[in-house]
PDB file of C-alpha atoms in Angstrom:
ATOM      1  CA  UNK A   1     150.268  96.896 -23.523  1.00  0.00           C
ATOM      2  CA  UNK A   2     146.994  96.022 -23.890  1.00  0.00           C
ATOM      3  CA  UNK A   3     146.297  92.455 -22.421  1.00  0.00           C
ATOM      4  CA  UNK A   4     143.375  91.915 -25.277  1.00  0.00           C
ATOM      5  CA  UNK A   5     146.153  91.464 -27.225  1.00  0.00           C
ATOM      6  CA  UNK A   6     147.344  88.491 -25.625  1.00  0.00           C
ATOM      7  CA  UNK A   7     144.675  86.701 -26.646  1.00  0.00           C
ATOM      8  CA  UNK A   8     146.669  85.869 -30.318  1.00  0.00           C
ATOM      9  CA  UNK A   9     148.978  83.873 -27.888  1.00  0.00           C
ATOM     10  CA  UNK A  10     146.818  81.344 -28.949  1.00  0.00           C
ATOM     11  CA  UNK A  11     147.026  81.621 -32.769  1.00  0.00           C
ATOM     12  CA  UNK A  12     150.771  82.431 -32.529  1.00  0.00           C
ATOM     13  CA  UNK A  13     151.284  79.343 -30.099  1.00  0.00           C
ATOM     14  CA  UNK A  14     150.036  77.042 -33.274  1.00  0.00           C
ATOM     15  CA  UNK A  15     151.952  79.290 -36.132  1.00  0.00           C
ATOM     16  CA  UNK A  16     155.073  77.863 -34.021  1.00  0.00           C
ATOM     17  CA  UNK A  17     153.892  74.608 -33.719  1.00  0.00           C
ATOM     18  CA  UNK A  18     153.760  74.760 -37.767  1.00  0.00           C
ATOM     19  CA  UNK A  19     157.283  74.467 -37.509  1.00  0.00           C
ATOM     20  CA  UNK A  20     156.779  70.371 -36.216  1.00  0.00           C
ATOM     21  CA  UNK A  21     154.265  69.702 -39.361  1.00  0.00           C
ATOM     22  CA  UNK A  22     157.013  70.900 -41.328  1.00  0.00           C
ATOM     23  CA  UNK A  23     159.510  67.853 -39.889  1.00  0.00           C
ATOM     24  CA  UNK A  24     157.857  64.813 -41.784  1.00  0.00           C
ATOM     25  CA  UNK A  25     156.216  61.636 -39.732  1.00  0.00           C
ATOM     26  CA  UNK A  26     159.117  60.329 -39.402  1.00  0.00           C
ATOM     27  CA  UNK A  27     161.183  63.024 -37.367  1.00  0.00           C
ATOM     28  CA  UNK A  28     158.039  63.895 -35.298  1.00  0.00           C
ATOM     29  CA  UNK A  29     157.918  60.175 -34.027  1.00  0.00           C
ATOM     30  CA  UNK A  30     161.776  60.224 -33.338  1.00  0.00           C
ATOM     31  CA  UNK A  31     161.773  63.317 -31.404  1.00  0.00           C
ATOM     32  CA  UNK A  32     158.168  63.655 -29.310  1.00  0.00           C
ATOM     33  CA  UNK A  33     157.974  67.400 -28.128  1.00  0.00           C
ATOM     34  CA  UNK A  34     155.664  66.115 -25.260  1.00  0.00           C
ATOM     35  CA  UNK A  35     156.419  68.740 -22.626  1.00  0.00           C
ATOM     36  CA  UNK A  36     157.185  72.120 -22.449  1.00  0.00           C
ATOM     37  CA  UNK A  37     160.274  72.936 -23.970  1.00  0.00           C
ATOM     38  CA  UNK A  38     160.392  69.742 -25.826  1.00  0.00           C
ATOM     39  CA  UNK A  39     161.659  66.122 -24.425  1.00  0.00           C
ATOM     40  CA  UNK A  40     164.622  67.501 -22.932  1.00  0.00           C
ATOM     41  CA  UNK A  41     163.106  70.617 -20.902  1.00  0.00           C
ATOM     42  CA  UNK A  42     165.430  72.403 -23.120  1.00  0.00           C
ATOM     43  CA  UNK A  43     163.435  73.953 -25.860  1.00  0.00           C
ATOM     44  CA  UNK A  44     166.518  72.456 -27.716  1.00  0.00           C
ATOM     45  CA  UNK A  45     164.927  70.894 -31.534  1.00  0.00           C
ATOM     46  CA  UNK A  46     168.028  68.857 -33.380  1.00  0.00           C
ATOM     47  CA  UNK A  47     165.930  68.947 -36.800  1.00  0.00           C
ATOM     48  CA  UNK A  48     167.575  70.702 -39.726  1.00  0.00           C
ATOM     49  CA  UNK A  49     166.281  73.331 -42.242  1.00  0.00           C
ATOM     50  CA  UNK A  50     163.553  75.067 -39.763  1.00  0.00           C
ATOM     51  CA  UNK A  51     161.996  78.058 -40.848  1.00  0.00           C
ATOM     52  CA  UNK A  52     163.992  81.585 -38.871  1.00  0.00           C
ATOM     53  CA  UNK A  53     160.763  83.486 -40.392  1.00  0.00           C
ATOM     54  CA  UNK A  54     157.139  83.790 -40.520  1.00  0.00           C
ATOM     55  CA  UNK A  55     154.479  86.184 -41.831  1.00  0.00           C
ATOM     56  CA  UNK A  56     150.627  85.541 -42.707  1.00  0.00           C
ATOM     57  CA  UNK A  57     151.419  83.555 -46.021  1.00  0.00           C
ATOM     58  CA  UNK A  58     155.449  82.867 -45.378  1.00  0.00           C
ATOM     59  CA  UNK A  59     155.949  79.179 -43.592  1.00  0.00           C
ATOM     60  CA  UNK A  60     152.992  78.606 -43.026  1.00  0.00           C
ATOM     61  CA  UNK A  61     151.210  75.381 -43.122  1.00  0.00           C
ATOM     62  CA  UNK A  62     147.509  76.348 -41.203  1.00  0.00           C
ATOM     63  CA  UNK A  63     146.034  78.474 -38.597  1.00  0.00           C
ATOM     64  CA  UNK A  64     143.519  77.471 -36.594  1.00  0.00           C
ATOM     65  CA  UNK A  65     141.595  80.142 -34.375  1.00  0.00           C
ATOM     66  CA  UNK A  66     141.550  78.987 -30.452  1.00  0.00           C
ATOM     67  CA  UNK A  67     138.955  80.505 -28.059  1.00  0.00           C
ATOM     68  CA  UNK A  68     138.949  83.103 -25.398  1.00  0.00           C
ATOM     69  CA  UNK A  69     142.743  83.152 -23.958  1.00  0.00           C
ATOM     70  CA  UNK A  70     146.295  81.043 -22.947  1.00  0.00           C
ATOM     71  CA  UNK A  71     149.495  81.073 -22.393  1.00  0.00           C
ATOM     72  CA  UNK A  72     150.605  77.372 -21.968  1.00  0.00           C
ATOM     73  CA  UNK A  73     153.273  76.136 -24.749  1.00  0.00           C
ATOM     74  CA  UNK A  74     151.402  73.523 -27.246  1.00  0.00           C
ATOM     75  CA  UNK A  75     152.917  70.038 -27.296  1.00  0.00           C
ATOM     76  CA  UNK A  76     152.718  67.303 -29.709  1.00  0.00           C
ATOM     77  CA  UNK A  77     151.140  63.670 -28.736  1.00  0.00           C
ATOM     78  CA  UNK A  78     149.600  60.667 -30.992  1.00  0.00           C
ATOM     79  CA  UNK A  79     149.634  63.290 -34.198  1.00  0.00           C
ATOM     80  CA  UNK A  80     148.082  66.042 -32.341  1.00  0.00           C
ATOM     81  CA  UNK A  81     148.814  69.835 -31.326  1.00  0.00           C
ATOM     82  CA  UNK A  82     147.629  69.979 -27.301  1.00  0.00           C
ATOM     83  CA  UNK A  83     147.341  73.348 -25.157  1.00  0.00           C
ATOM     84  CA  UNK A  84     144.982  75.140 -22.843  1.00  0.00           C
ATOM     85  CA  UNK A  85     142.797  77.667 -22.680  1.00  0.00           C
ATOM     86  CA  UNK A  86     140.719  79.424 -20.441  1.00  0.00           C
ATOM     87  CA  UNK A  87     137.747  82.575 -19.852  1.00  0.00           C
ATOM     88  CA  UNK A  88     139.061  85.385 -19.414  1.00  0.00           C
ATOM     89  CA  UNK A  89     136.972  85.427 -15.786  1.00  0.00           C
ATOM     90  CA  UNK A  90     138.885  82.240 -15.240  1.00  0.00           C
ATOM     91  CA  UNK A  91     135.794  80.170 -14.847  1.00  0.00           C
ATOM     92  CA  UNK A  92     136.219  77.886 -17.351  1.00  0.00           C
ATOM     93  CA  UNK A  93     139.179  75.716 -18.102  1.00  0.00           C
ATOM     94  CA  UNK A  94     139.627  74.040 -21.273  1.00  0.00           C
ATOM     95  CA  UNK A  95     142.026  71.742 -23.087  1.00  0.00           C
ATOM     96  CA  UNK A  96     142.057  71.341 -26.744  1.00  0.00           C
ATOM     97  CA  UNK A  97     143.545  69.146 -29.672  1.00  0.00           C
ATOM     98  CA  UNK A  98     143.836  69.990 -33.088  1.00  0.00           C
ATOM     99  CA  UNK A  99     145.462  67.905 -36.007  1.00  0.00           C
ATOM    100  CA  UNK A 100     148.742  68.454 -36.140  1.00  0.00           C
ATOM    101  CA  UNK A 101     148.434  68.169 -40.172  1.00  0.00           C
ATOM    102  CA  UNK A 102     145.526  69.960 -40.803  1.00  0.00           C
ATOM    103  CA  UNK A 103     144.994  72.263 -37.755  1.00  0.00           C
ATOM    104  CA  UNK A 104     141.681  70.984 -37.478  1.00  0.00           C
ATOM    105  CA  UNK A 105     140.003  71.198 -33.986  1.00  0.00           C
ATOM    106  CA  UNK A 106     139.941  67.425 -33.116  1.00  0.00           C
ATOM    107  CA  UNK A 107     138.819  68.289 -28.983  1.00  0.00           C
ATOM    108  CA  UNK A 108     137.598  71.090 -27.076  1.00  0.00           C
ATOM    109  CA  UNK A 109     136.773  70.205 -23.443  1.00  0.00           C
ATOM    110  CA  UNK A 110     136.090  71.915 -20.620  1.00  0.00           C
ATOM    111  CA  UNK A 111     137.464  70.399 -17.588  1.00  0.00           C
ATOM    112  CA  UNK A 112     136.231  72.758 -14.663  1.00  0.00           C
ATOM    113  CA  UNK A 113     133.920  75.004 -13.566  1.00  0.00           C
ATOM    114  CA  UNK A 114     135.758  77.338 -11.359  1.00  0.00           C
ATOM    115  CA  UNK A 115     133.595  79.280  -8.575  1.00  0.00           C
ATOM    116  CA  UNK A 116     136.038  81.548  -7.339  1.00  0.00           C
ATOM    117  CA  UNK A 117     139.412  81.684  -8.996  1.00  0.00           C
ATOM    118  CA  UNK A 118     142.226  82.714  -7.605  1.00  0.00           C
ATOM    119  CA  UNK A 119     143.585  86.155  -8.746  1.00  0.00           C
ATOM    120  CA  UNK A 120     145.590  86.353 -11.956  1.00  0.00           C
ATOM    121  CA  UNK A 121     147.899  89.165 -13.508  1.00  0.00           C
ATOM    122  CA  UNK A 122     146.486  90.768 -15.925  1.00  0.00           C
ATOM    123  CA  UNK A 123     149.215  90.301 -18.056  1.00  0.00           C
ATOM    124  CA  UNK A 124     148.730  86.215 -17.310  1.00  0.00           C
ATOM    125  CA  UNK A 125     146.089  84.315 -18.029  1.00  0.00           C
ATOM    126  CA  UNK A 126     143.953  81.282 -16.441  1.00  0.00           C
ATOM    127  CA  UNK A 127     145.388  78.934 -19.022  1.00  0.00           C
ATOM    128  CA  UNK A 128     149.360  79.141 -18.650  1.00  0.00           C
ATOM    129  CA  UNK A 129     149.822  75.284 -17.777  1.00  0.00           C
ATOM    130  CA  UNK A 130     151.336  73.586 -20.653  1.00  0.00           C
ATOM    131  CA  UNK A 131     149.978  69.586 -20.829  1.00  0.00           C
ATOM    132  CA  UNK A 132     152.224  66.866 -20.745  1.00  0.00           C
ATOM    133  CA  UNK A 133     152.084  63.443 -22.151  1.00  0.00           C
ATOM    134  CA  UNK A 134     153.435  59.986 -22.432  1.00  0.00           C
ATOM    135  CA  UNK A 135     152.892  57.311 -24.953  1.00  0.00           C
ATOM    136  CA  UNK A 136     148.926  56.675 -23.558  1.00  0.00           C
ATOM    137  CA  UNK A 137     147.706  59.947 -21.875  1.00  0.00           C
ATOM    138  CA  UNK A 138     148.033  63.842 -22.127  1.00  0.00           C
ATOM    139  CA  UNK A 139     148.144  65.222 -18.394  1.00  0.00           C
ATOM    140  CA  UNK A 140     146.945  68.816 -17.427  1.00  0.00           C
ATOM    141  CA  UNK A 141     147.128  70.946 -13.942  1.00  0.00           C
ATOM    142  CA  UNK A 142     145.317  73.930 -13.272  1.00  0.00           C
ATOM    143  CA  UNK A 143     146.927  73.954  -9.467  1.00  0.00           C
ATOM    144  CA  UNK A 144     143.996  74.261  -7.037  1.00  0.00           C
ATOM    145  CA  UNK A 145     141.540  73.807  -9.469  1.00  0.00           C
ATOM    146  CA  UNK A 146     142.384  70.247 -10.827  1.00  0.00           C
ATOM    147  CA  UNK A 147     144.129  67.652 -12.515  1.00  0.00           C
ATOM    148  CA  UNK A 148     142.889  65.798 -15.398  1.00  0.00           C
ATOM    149  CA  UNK A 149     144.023  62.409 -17.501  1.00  0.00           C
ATOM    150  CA  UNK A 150     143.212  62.383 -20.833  1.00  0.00           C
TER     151      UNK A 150
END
């Protein structure tokens, strides 16, 4: 496999997250999906009537384009679609927002400079920790590198 490819991670990431817009205000407040795998840790959703397929115009709602790569699981806090990303060289380590009803970019941080990262796989990238949140903050750990409170 090419690991290029994995950079639609991203993109495919927020095609799944589509999946939450579809629920309505109402369900997304009753059931926050503010970790990975959801609130339980078990990846288990108890809405009805989800979309089982996708393609480029079926289900659907947006697609929003995320720079260079990740791997972490998005999550959904205060309305908005969180996740990391990071260069490729592992230098840089971002964490972004976008709207979880438009797919609009809302924040696109960078939260450290890395001088020397540690090795990755190349079938991994810099960017595979997923945020977490509660009801005030979105939390993110990059190990060695960092943490950071939003």
């Amino acid at each position: 496999m090419n690991p290029g490819a994995y950079c639609r991670i991203c993109v495919i990431s927020l095609v799944i997250v589509q999946t939450f817009s579809m629920l309505g205000t109402s369900l997304l407040k009753a059931q926050r999906w503010n970790q990975f795998r959801g609130p339980s840790g078990s990846g288990i959703s108890h809405a009805r009537s989800l979309p089982t397929q996708w393609s480029d115009k079926e289900n659907i709602i947006w697609k929003t384009p995320i720079h260079d790569r990740g791997w972490s699981s998005p999550i959904i806090a205060s309305e908005k679609v969180w996740l990391t990303t990071a260069s490729e060289s592992g230098h840089q380590l971002y964490v972004m927002s976008v709207s979880l009803k438009t797919g609009a970019v809302i924040q696109d941080t960078l939260l450290f400079n890395v001088t020397d990262p540690q090795y990755a796989h190349k079938f991994n990238s810099y960017a595979s920790p997923t945020p977490v949140a509660d009801e005030k903050n979105v939390y993110i750990t990059f190990g060695s590198p960092g943490t950071a409170c939003l």
